[in-house]
Amino acid sequence: MLFQKSVQLRAALFGFLLLCAAAVQAQTAKLPNVTILATGGTIAGTGATSTTTVGYTAATVGVQALINAVPEISKVANVTGEQVFQIASENISNEEWLKLAKRVNVLLAQSNVDGIVITHGTDTLEETAYFLNLVVKSKKPVVVVGSMRPSTALSADGPINLYNAVRLAGDPAAAGRGVLVAMNDQIHAARDVTKANTTTADTFRTAELGMIGVIQGGKPFFYRDVTRKHTVDTEFDIAKLDALPQVDVAYAYANVGAVQVNALVAAGAKGLVHAGVGNGSLPAKTKPALIAAREKGVVIVRSSRVGQGIVARNGEANDDQLDFVVADTLSPQKARILLMLALTKTNSTKEIQRMFSTY
Ligand code: SIN
């Protein structure tokens, strides 16, 4: 009798445990599958002490350690991590952009991946985000995230930024909006965001056009749509590319000469972005060098170092006559990215101008 009761008790316990396991499995199955691609930066950085917030070493902590540091993530997503590279972002090359973008496209084509988070140094984060915005071929969420304080700092911003980025990448509301940047509880569109302060945690801003949403309590709230074409709606296909055409930026200042432009052309630039003053003005000593470069076949894009506003076509220069392109509202560093991709398709300035008005 006693033996029979004990067997019954054990069977009931076993059944209960099976039910619990099934419940946990069902719960895990319901969570979105998010892949974290780690590339380095301050979010993976370490300092000598907890108060070291400058003079630390970027790109030292591996992806699994980043994930382990935020156990809360496993409650909101099934996360896997891959270390794509481990660098400070000022060193990211065209080849690394291509490698990263190809990996994103392969992963997003899989039905068991719902979204991607890319951890990245903040210095060129906006450039990587815009590159991906133009070449990712999926509507699934892609979120680029970094931090301003290293992982060892007091009030490090990396863990909360990473948690928010995973929540965003796993949320269907983030799909179809292009590549997003999630920093400091804010959501920015890749095309328009820029790093605006050298050291503060609120450095990512979309000054005049505005952020597109916020993350509150881990939940994204969107308030604006992105109107420029991106991801699945672009004409750029990097699947077979292993290099990009050389495009450089020449920075203007009062009474700037021709040295930069001439040197960059001599070094093999196929395209040049003039980071002009004001409305993309052409200083008198630079203008002949740009004209000569264009005559040699180099595509010239007039942009502005101001940071806000449209560079008006045929405004400060007769672009039709000079056969120049204007950058619209793109910053010089983002104009460089679009020009590199444009040159993989065409040398026609008319076509390239259309692309600058589209993306
Ligand atoms: C970097 O861009 O890799 C270093 C700086 C940072 O991540 O904030």
Short mmCIF file of C-alpha atoms and ligand atoms in Angstrom, two decimals:
data_model
loop_
_atom_site.label_atom_id
_atom_site.label_comp_id
_atom_site.label_asym_id
_atom_site.label_seq_id
_atom_site.Cartn_x
_atom_site.Cartn_y
_atom_site.Cartn_z
CA MET A 1 0.00 0.00 0.00
CA LEU A 2 2.74 2.35 1.09
CA PHE A 3 4.80 1.30 -1.94
CA GLN A 4 1.84 1.96 -4.28
CA LYS A 5 1.36 5.47 -2.83
CA SER A 6 5.02 6.28 -3.28
CA VAL A 7 4.87 5.17 -6.94
CA GLN A 8 1.77 7.34 -7.48
CA LEU A 9 3.49 10.30 -5.82
CA ARG A 10 6.57 9.90 -7.99
CA ALA A 11 4.44 9.63 -11.13
CA ALA A 12 2.57 12.81 -10.18
CA LEU A 13 5.85 14.61 -9.51
CA PHE A 14 7.25 13.45 -12.84
CA GLY A 15 4.12 14.64 -14.64
CA PHE A 16 4.37 18.01 -12.89
CA LEU A 17 8.01 18.38 -13.90
CA LEU A 18 7.13 17.50 -17.51
CA LEU A 19 4.41 20.17 -17.47
CA CYS A 20 6.89 22.74 -16.10
CA ALA A 21 9.44 21.86 -18.78
CA ALA A 22 6.77 22.14 -21.48
CA ALA A 23 5.67 25.53 -20.10
CA VAL A 24 9.27 26.82 -20.14
CA GLN A 25 9.73 25.47 -23.67
CA ALA A 26 6.52 27.12 -24.86
CA GLN A 27 7.60 30.39 -23.26
CA THR A 28 11.07 30.23 -24.92
CA ALA A 29 9.51 29.33 -28.26
CA LYS A 30 7.35 32.47 -28.06
CA LEU A 31 10.34 34.76 -27.56
CA PRO A 32 11.86 36.41 -30.66
CA ASN A 33 15.16 35.04 -31.96
CA VAL A 34 17.72 37.83 -32.04
CA THR A 35 21.33 37.50 -33.21
CA ILE A 36 23.89 39.90 -31.75
CA LEU A 37 26.78 40.64 -34.10
CA ALA A 38 29.63 42.18 -32.13
CA THR A 39 32.18 44.43 -33.80
CA GLY A 40 33.99 46.10 -30.87
CA GLY A 41 33.85 49.71 -29.67
CA THR A 42 33.45 51.19 -26.21
CA ILE A 43 30.49 48.94 -25.44
CA ALA A 44 33.15 46.18 -25.44
CA GLY A 45 35.75 48.41 -23.81
CA THR A 46 37.48 48.24 -20.44
CA GLY A 47 39.11 50.90 -18.27
CA ALA A 48 41.69 50.72 -15.49
CA THR A 49 39.16 51.77 -12.82
CA SER A 50 35.41 52.27 -12.48
CA THR A 51 35.91 56.01 -12.91
CA THR A 52 37.92 55.69 -16.11
CA THR A 53 35.54 57.14 -18.69
CA VAL A 54 38.22 58.53 -20.99
CA GLY A 55 41.53 56.91 -21.84
CA TYR A 56 40.10 53.36 -21.68
CA THR A 57 40.68 50.60 -24.23
CA ALA A 58 37.88 49.93 -26.71
CA ALA A 59 37.09 46.50 -28.17
CA THR A 60 38.40 44.06 -25.56
CA VAL A 61 35.32 42.19 -24.24
CA GLY A 62 33.92 39.32 -26.34
CA VAL A 63 30.31 38.93 -27.40
CA GLN A 64 29.44 36.15 -24.94
CA ALA A 65 30.70 38.25 -22.02
CA LEU A 66 28.55 41.15 -23.26
CA ILE A 67 25.49 38.90 -23.33
CA ASN A 68 26.29 37.31 -19.96
CA ALA A 69 26.55 40.77 -18.38
CA VAL A 70 22.86 41.39 -19.11
CA PRO A 71 21.00 38.23 -17.97
CA GLU A 72 17.70 40.13 -18.31
CA ILE A 73 18.06 39.72 -22.09
CA SER A 74 17.35 35.98 -21.91
CA LYS A 75 13.86 36.75 -20.51
CA VAL A 76 12.92 38.82 -23.57
CA ALA A 77 14.65 37.06 -26.48
CA ASN A 78 16.43 33.89 -27.52
CA VAL A 79 19.80 35.43 -28.15
CA THR A 80 22.84 34.10 -29.96
CA GLY A 81 26.08 36.02 -30.38
CA GLU A 82 28.75 36.17 -33.08
CA GLN A 83 32.00 38.09 -32.98
CA VAL A 84 32.27 39.49 -36.52
CA PHE A 85 35.37 41.52 -35.67
CA GLN A 86 36.81 43.28 -32.61
CA ILE A 87 37.94 46.81 -33.48
CA ALA A 88 37.66 50.46 -32.55
CA SER A 89 35.22 51.89 -35.08
CA GLU A 90 37.55 54.53 -36.53
CA ASN A 91 39.35 51.60 -38.18
CA ILE A 92 36.38 49.96 -39.85
CA SER A 93 37.14 49.42 -43.54
CA ASN A 94 34.97 49.05 -46.64
CA GLU A 95 35.82 45.34 -46.64
CA GLU A 96 34.57 45.00 -43.05
CA TRP A 97 31.36 46.82 -43.97
CA LEU A 98 30.83 44.37 -46.82
CA LYS A 99 31.56 41.38 -44.58
CA LEU A 100 29.13 42.62 -41.91
CA ALA A 101 26.37 43.41 -44.40
CA LYS A 102 26.69 40.01 -46.09
CA ARG A 103 26.43 38.27 -42.73
CA VAL A 104 23.33 40.32 -41.85
CA ASN A 105 21.71 39.37 -45.16
CA VAL A 106 22.49 35.67 -44.71
CA LEU A 107 21.09 35.65 -41.16
CA LEU A 108 17.95 37.60 -41.98
CA ALA A 109 17.14 35.22 -44.84
CA GLN A 110 16.79 32.46 -42.22
CA SER A 111 13.31 31.88 -40.84
CA ASN A 112 14.72 31.29 -37.35
CA VAL A 113 16.18 34.83 -37.09
CA ASP A 114 13.70 37.61 -36.26
CA GLY A 115 16.08 40.51 -35.85
CA ILE A 116 19.71 41.58 -35.59
CA VAL A 117 21.57 43.74 -33.10
CA ILE A 118 25.01 45.06 -34.04
CA THR A 119 27.24 46.27 -31.22
CA HIS A 120 29.59 48.94 -32.53
CA GLY A 121 31.93 51.76 -31.59
CA THR A 122 30.11 55.07 -31.55
CA ASP A 123 32.66 57.10 -33.51
CA THR A 124 31.55 55.79 -36.92
CA LEU A 125 28.35 54.02 -35.84
CA GLU A 126 26.24 56.33 -38.00
CA GLU A 127 28.29 55.41 -41.09
CA THR A 128 27.89 51.67 -40.59
CA ALA A 129 24.18 52.14 -39.88
CA TYR A 130 23.69 54.14 -43.11
CA PHE A 131 25.71 51.65 -45.16
CA LEU A 132 23.54 48.80 -43.86
CA ASN A 133 20.43 50.90 -44.43
CA LEU A 134 21.31 50.95 -48.13
CA VAL A 135 22.37 47.31 -48.61
CA VAL A 136 20.42 45.07 -46.19
CA LYS A 137 17.82 43.11 -48.13
CA SER A 138 15.23 42.42 -45.47
CA LYS A 139 12.41 44.17 -43.67
CA LYS A 140 13.31 42.50 -40.38
CA PRO A 141 14.67 44.84 -37.70
CA VAL A 142 18.38 45.69 -37.70
CA VAL A 143 19.48 47.76 -34.70
CA VAL A 144 22.93 49.28 -34.27
CA VAL A 145 23.96 50.05 -30.70
CA GLY A 146 27.00 51.24 -28.78
CA SER A 147 27.85 52.93 -25.53
CA MET A 148 29.73 55.99 -24.43
CA ARG A 149 31.12 54.50 -21.22
CA PRO A 150 33.24 51.34 -21.14
CA SER A 151 31.82 48.18 -19.60
CA THR A 152 33.89 48.70 -16.43
CA ALA A 153 32.62 52.25 -15.72
CA LEU A 154 30.25 53.44 -13.01
CA SER A 155 26.80 53.72 -14.59
CA ALA A 156 28.00 52.08 -17.79
CA ASP A 157 25.38 52.73 -20.49
CA GLY A 158 26.22 49.58 -22.49
CA PRO A 159 23.99 47.09 -20.60
CA ILE A 160 20.78 49.16 -20.80
CA ASN A 161 21.52 50.14 -24.41
CA LEU A 162 22.07 46.47 -25.32
CA TYR A 163 18.89 45.39 -23.51
CA ASN A 164 16.87 48.09 -25.31
CA ALA A 165 18.42 47.17 -28.66
CA VAL A 166 17.46 43.50 -28.22
CA ARG A 167 13.90 44.48 -27.24
CA LEU A 168 13.72 46.70 -30.34
CA ALA A 169 15.19 44.07 -32.70
CA GLY A 170 12.69 41.51 -31.41
CA ASP A 171 9.67 43.78 -31.79
CA PRO A 172 7.60 43.49 -35.02
CA ALA A 173 6.87 47.24 -34.75
CA ALA A 174 10.51 47.88 -35.69
CA ALA A 175 10.22 46.00 -39.00
CA GLY A 176 10.24 47.86 -42.32
CA ARG A 177 11.67 51.08 -40.86
CA GLY A 178 15.20 50.70 -42.17
CA VAL A 179 18.24 50.28 -39.97
CA LEU A 180 17.74 51.81 -36.54
CA VAL A 181 20.13 53.24 -33.98
CA ALA A 182 19.10 52.64 -30.36
CA MET A 183 21.02 54.70 -27.82
CA ASN A 184 20.10 56.44 -24.58
CA ASP A 185 16.44 55.27 -24.71
CA GLN A 186 16.00 56.86 -28.14
CA ILE A 187 15.40 55.38 -31.61
CA HIS A 188 16.98 57.13 -34.58
CA ALA A 189 16.85 56.48 -38.33
CA ALA A 190 20.23 55.49 -39.76
CA ARG A 191 20.12 58.11 -42.52
CA ASP A 192 19.71 61.12 -40.31
CA VAL A 193 21.37 60.41 -36.96
CA THR A 194 24.80 61.69 -36.05
CA LYS A 195 27.16 61.63 -33.10
CA ALA A 196 26.90 65.14 -31.72
CA ASN A 197 28.98 65.23 -28.54
CA THR A 198 32.47 63.84 -27.98
CA THR A 199 31.78 62.15 -24.64
CA THR A 200 28.25 62.42 -23.25
CA ALA A 201 25.76 59.54 -23.13
CA ASP A 202 23.13 61.53 -25.06
CA THR A 203 25.48 62.02 -28.00
CA PHE A 204 23.31 60.48 -30.76
CA ARG A 205 20.93 63.07 -32.14
CA THR A 206 18.82 63.71 -35.19
CA ALA A 207 18.87 67.41 -34.58
CA GLU A 208 16.31 69.05 -36.84
CA LEU A 209 14.53 66.07 -38.37
CA GLY A 210 14.09 64.42 -34.98
CA MET A 211 14.36 60.93 -33.53
CA ILE A 212 11.71 58.52 -34.78
CA GLY A 213 10.83 56.93 -31.45
CA VAL A 214 11.67 56.24 -27.84
CA ILE A 215 12.12 53.13 -25.72
CA GLN A 216 10.37 53.27 -22.39
CA GLY A 217 10.36 50.39 -19.96
CA GLY A 218 11.97 48.29 -22.71
CA LYS A 219 9.07 48.92 -25.10
CA PRO A 220 9.54 50.86 -28.33
CA PHE A 221 7.15 53.69 -29.20
CA PHE A 222 7.32 55.12 -32.73
CA TYR A 223 6.22 58.64 -33.66
CA ARG A 224 7.59 59.16 -37.20
CA ASP A 225 8.13 57.22 -40.40
CA VAL A 226 11.25 57.23 -42.52
CA THR A 227 10.40 58.60 -45.97
CA ARG A 228 13.68 58.03 -47.86
CA LYS A 229 14.01 54.61 -49.52
CA HIS A 230 16.06 51.97 -47.71
CA THR A 231 16.87 48.23 -47.40
CA VAL A 232 14.61 46.18 -49.71
CA ASP A 233 13.74 49.28 -51.77
CA THR A 234 17.27 50.26 -52.81
CA GLU A 235 19.05 49.32 -56.04
CA PHE A 236 22.31 48.31 -54.34
CA ASP A 237 23.37 44.68 -54.27
CA ILE A 238 26.59 43.85 -52.45
CA ALA A 239 26.29 40.05 -52.67
CA LYS A 240 29.07 39.79 -55.26
CA LEU A 241 31.18 42.79 -54.20
CA ASP A 242 34.45 42.40 -52.32
CA ALA A 243 35.60 46.05 -52.59
CA LEU A 244 34.11 49.52 -53.04
CA PRO A 245 35.36 52.40 -55.22
CA GLN A 246 37.68 54.85 -53.46
CA VAL A 247 35.79 57.94 -52.35
CA ASP A 248 37.29 60.57 -50.03
CA VAL A 249 36.16 63.72 -48.25
CA ALA A 250 37.94 67.09 -48.64
CA TYR A 251 37.15 69.40 -45.72
CA ALA A 252 36.72 73.11 -46.42
CA TYR A 253 37.57 76.07 -44.19
CA ALA A 254 38.20 79.77 -44.75
CA ASN A 255 40.50 80.33 -47.72
CA VAL A 256 41.22 76.59 -48.12
CA GLY A 257 43.52 75.72 -51.02
CA ALA A 258 43.72 72.92 -53.57
CA VAL A 259 46.17 70.61 -51.77
CA GLN A 260 43.62 68.15 -50.35
CA VAL A 261 41.69 67.75 -53.59
CA ASN A 262 44.81 67.34 -55.72
CA ALA A 263 46.35 64.83 -53.30
CA LEU A 264 43.19 62.74 -53.10
CA VAL A 265 42.82 62.64 -56.88
CA ALA A 266 46.51 61.68 -57.21
CA ALA A 267 45.90 58.92 -54.65
CA GLY A 268 43.24 57.41 -56.89
CA ALA A 269 39.89 58.78 -55.68
CA LYS A 270 37.05 57.91 -58.05
CA GLY A 271 34.74 60.22 -56.17
CA LEU A 272 35.23 63.24 -53.92
CA VAL A 273 32.88 64.71 -51.37
CA HIS A 274 33.48 68.42 -50.88
CA ALA A 275 32.57 69.17 -47.24
CA GLY A 276 31.90 72.79 -48.05
CA VAL A 277 31.21 75.74 -45.82
CA GLY A 278 27.63 77.02 -45.53
CA ASN A 279 25.47 75.87 -48.41
CA GLY A 280 28.34 73.81 -49.86
CA SER A 281 30.18 76.89 -51.16
CA LEU A 282 33.28 76.43 -53.31
CA PRO A 283 36.26 78.47 -52.02
CA ALA A 284 38.08 80.24 -54.88
CA LYS A 285 41.29 78.19 -54.59
CA THR A 286 39.50 74.82 -54.31
CA LYS A 287 37.08 75.33 -57.19
CA PRO A 288 39.62 74.94 -60.05
CA ALA A 289 40.97 71.73 -58.47
CA LEU A 290 37.46 70.28 -58.24
CA ILE A 291 36.74 71.27 -61.84
CA ALA A 292 40.00 69.63 -62.97
CA ALA A 293 39.14 66.51 -60.99
CA ARG A 294 35.73 66.30 -62.65
CA GLU A 295 37.39 66.67 -66.06
CA LYS A 296 39.47 63.60 -65.19
CA GLY A 297 36.26 61.66 -64.49
CA VAL A 298 36.15 61.99 -60.69
CA VAL A 299 32.56 62.43 -59.48
CA ILE A 300 32.22 65.49 -57.22
CA VAL A 301 29.52 65.75 -54.56
CA ARG A 302 28.97 69.12 -52.89
CA SER A 303 27.96 68.69 -49.26
CA SER A 304 28.14 70.94 -46.22
CA ARG A 305 30.09 70.76 -42.98
CA VAL A 306 27.22 72.68 -41.27
CA GLY A 307 25.35 69.51 -40.29
CA GLN A 308 21.78 70.64 -41.03
CA GLY A 309 19.89 71.65 -44.15
CA ILE A 310 19.74 70.86 -47.85
CA VAL A 311 22.64 71.79 -50.11
CA ALA A 312 20.75 73.57 -52.87
CA ARG A 313 21.43 72.36 -56.41
CA ASN A 314 22.64 75.30 -58.54
CA GLY A 315 22.70 77.45 -55.38
CA GLU A 316 26.25 78.35 -54.39
CA ALA A 317 27.61 76.80 -57.60
CA ASN A 318 26.26 76.11 -61.06
CA ASP A 319 26.12 72.33 -60.66
CA ASP A 320 24.50 71.79 -64.06
CA GLN A 321 27.42 73.54 -65.76
CA LEU A 322 30.13 72.01 -63.54
CA ASP A 323 28.53 68.55 -63.73
CA PHE A 324 28.58 68.25 -59.93
CA VAL A 325 26.15 66.41 -57.66
CA VAL A 326 24.67 67.86 -54.45
CA ALA A 327 24.34 65.85 -51.23
CA ASP A 328 20.82 66.87 -50.23
CA THR A 329 20.85 66.74 -46.38
CA LEU A 330 23.48 63.99 -46.09
CA SER A 331 26.52 64.75 -43.97
CA PRO A 332 29.87 64.51 -45.79
CA GLN A 333 30.63 61.12 -44.18
CA LYS A 334 27.26 59.69 -45.26
CA ALA A 335 27.51 61.27 -48.72
CA ARG A 336 30.78 59.34 -49.08
CA ILE A 337 28.96 56.06 -48.40
CA LEU A 338 26.17 56.74 -50.87
CA LEU A 339 28.69 57.86 -53.52
CA MET A 340 30.75 54.66 -53.08
CA LEU A 341 27.64 52.55 -53.59
CA ALA A 342 26.41 54.74 -56.45
CA LEU A 343 29.74 54.26 -58.25
CA THR A 344 29.26 50.49 -58.13
CA LYS A 345 26.25 51.05 -60.43
CA THR A 346 27.03 54.01 -62.67
CA ASN A 347 29.31 56.97 -63.48
CA SER A 348 26.44 59.12 -64.70
CA THR A 349 26.14 62.24 -62.54
CA LYS A 350 22.47 62.52 -63.54
CA GLU A 351 21.82 59.03 -62.16
CA ILE A 352 23.93 59.69 -59.07
CA GLN A 353 22.00 62.91 -58.39
CA ARG A 354 18.78 60.89 -58.62
CA MET A 355 20.19 58.50 -55.99
CA PHE A 356 21.04 61.39 -53.67
CA SER A 357 17.45 62.60 -53.98
CA THR A 358 16.11 59.09 -53.31
CA TYR A 359 18.15 57.75 -50.43
C1 SIN B 1 34.88 53.47 -31.09
O1 SIN B 1 34.17 54.15 -31.82
O2 SIN B 1 35.23 52.31 -31.37
C2 SIN B 1 35.40 54.03 -29.80
C3 SIN B 1 34.51 55.05 -29.20
C4 SIN B 1 33.17 54.53 -28.79
O3 SIN B 1 32.75 53.42 -29.04
O4 SIN B 1 32.45 55.35 -28.16
#
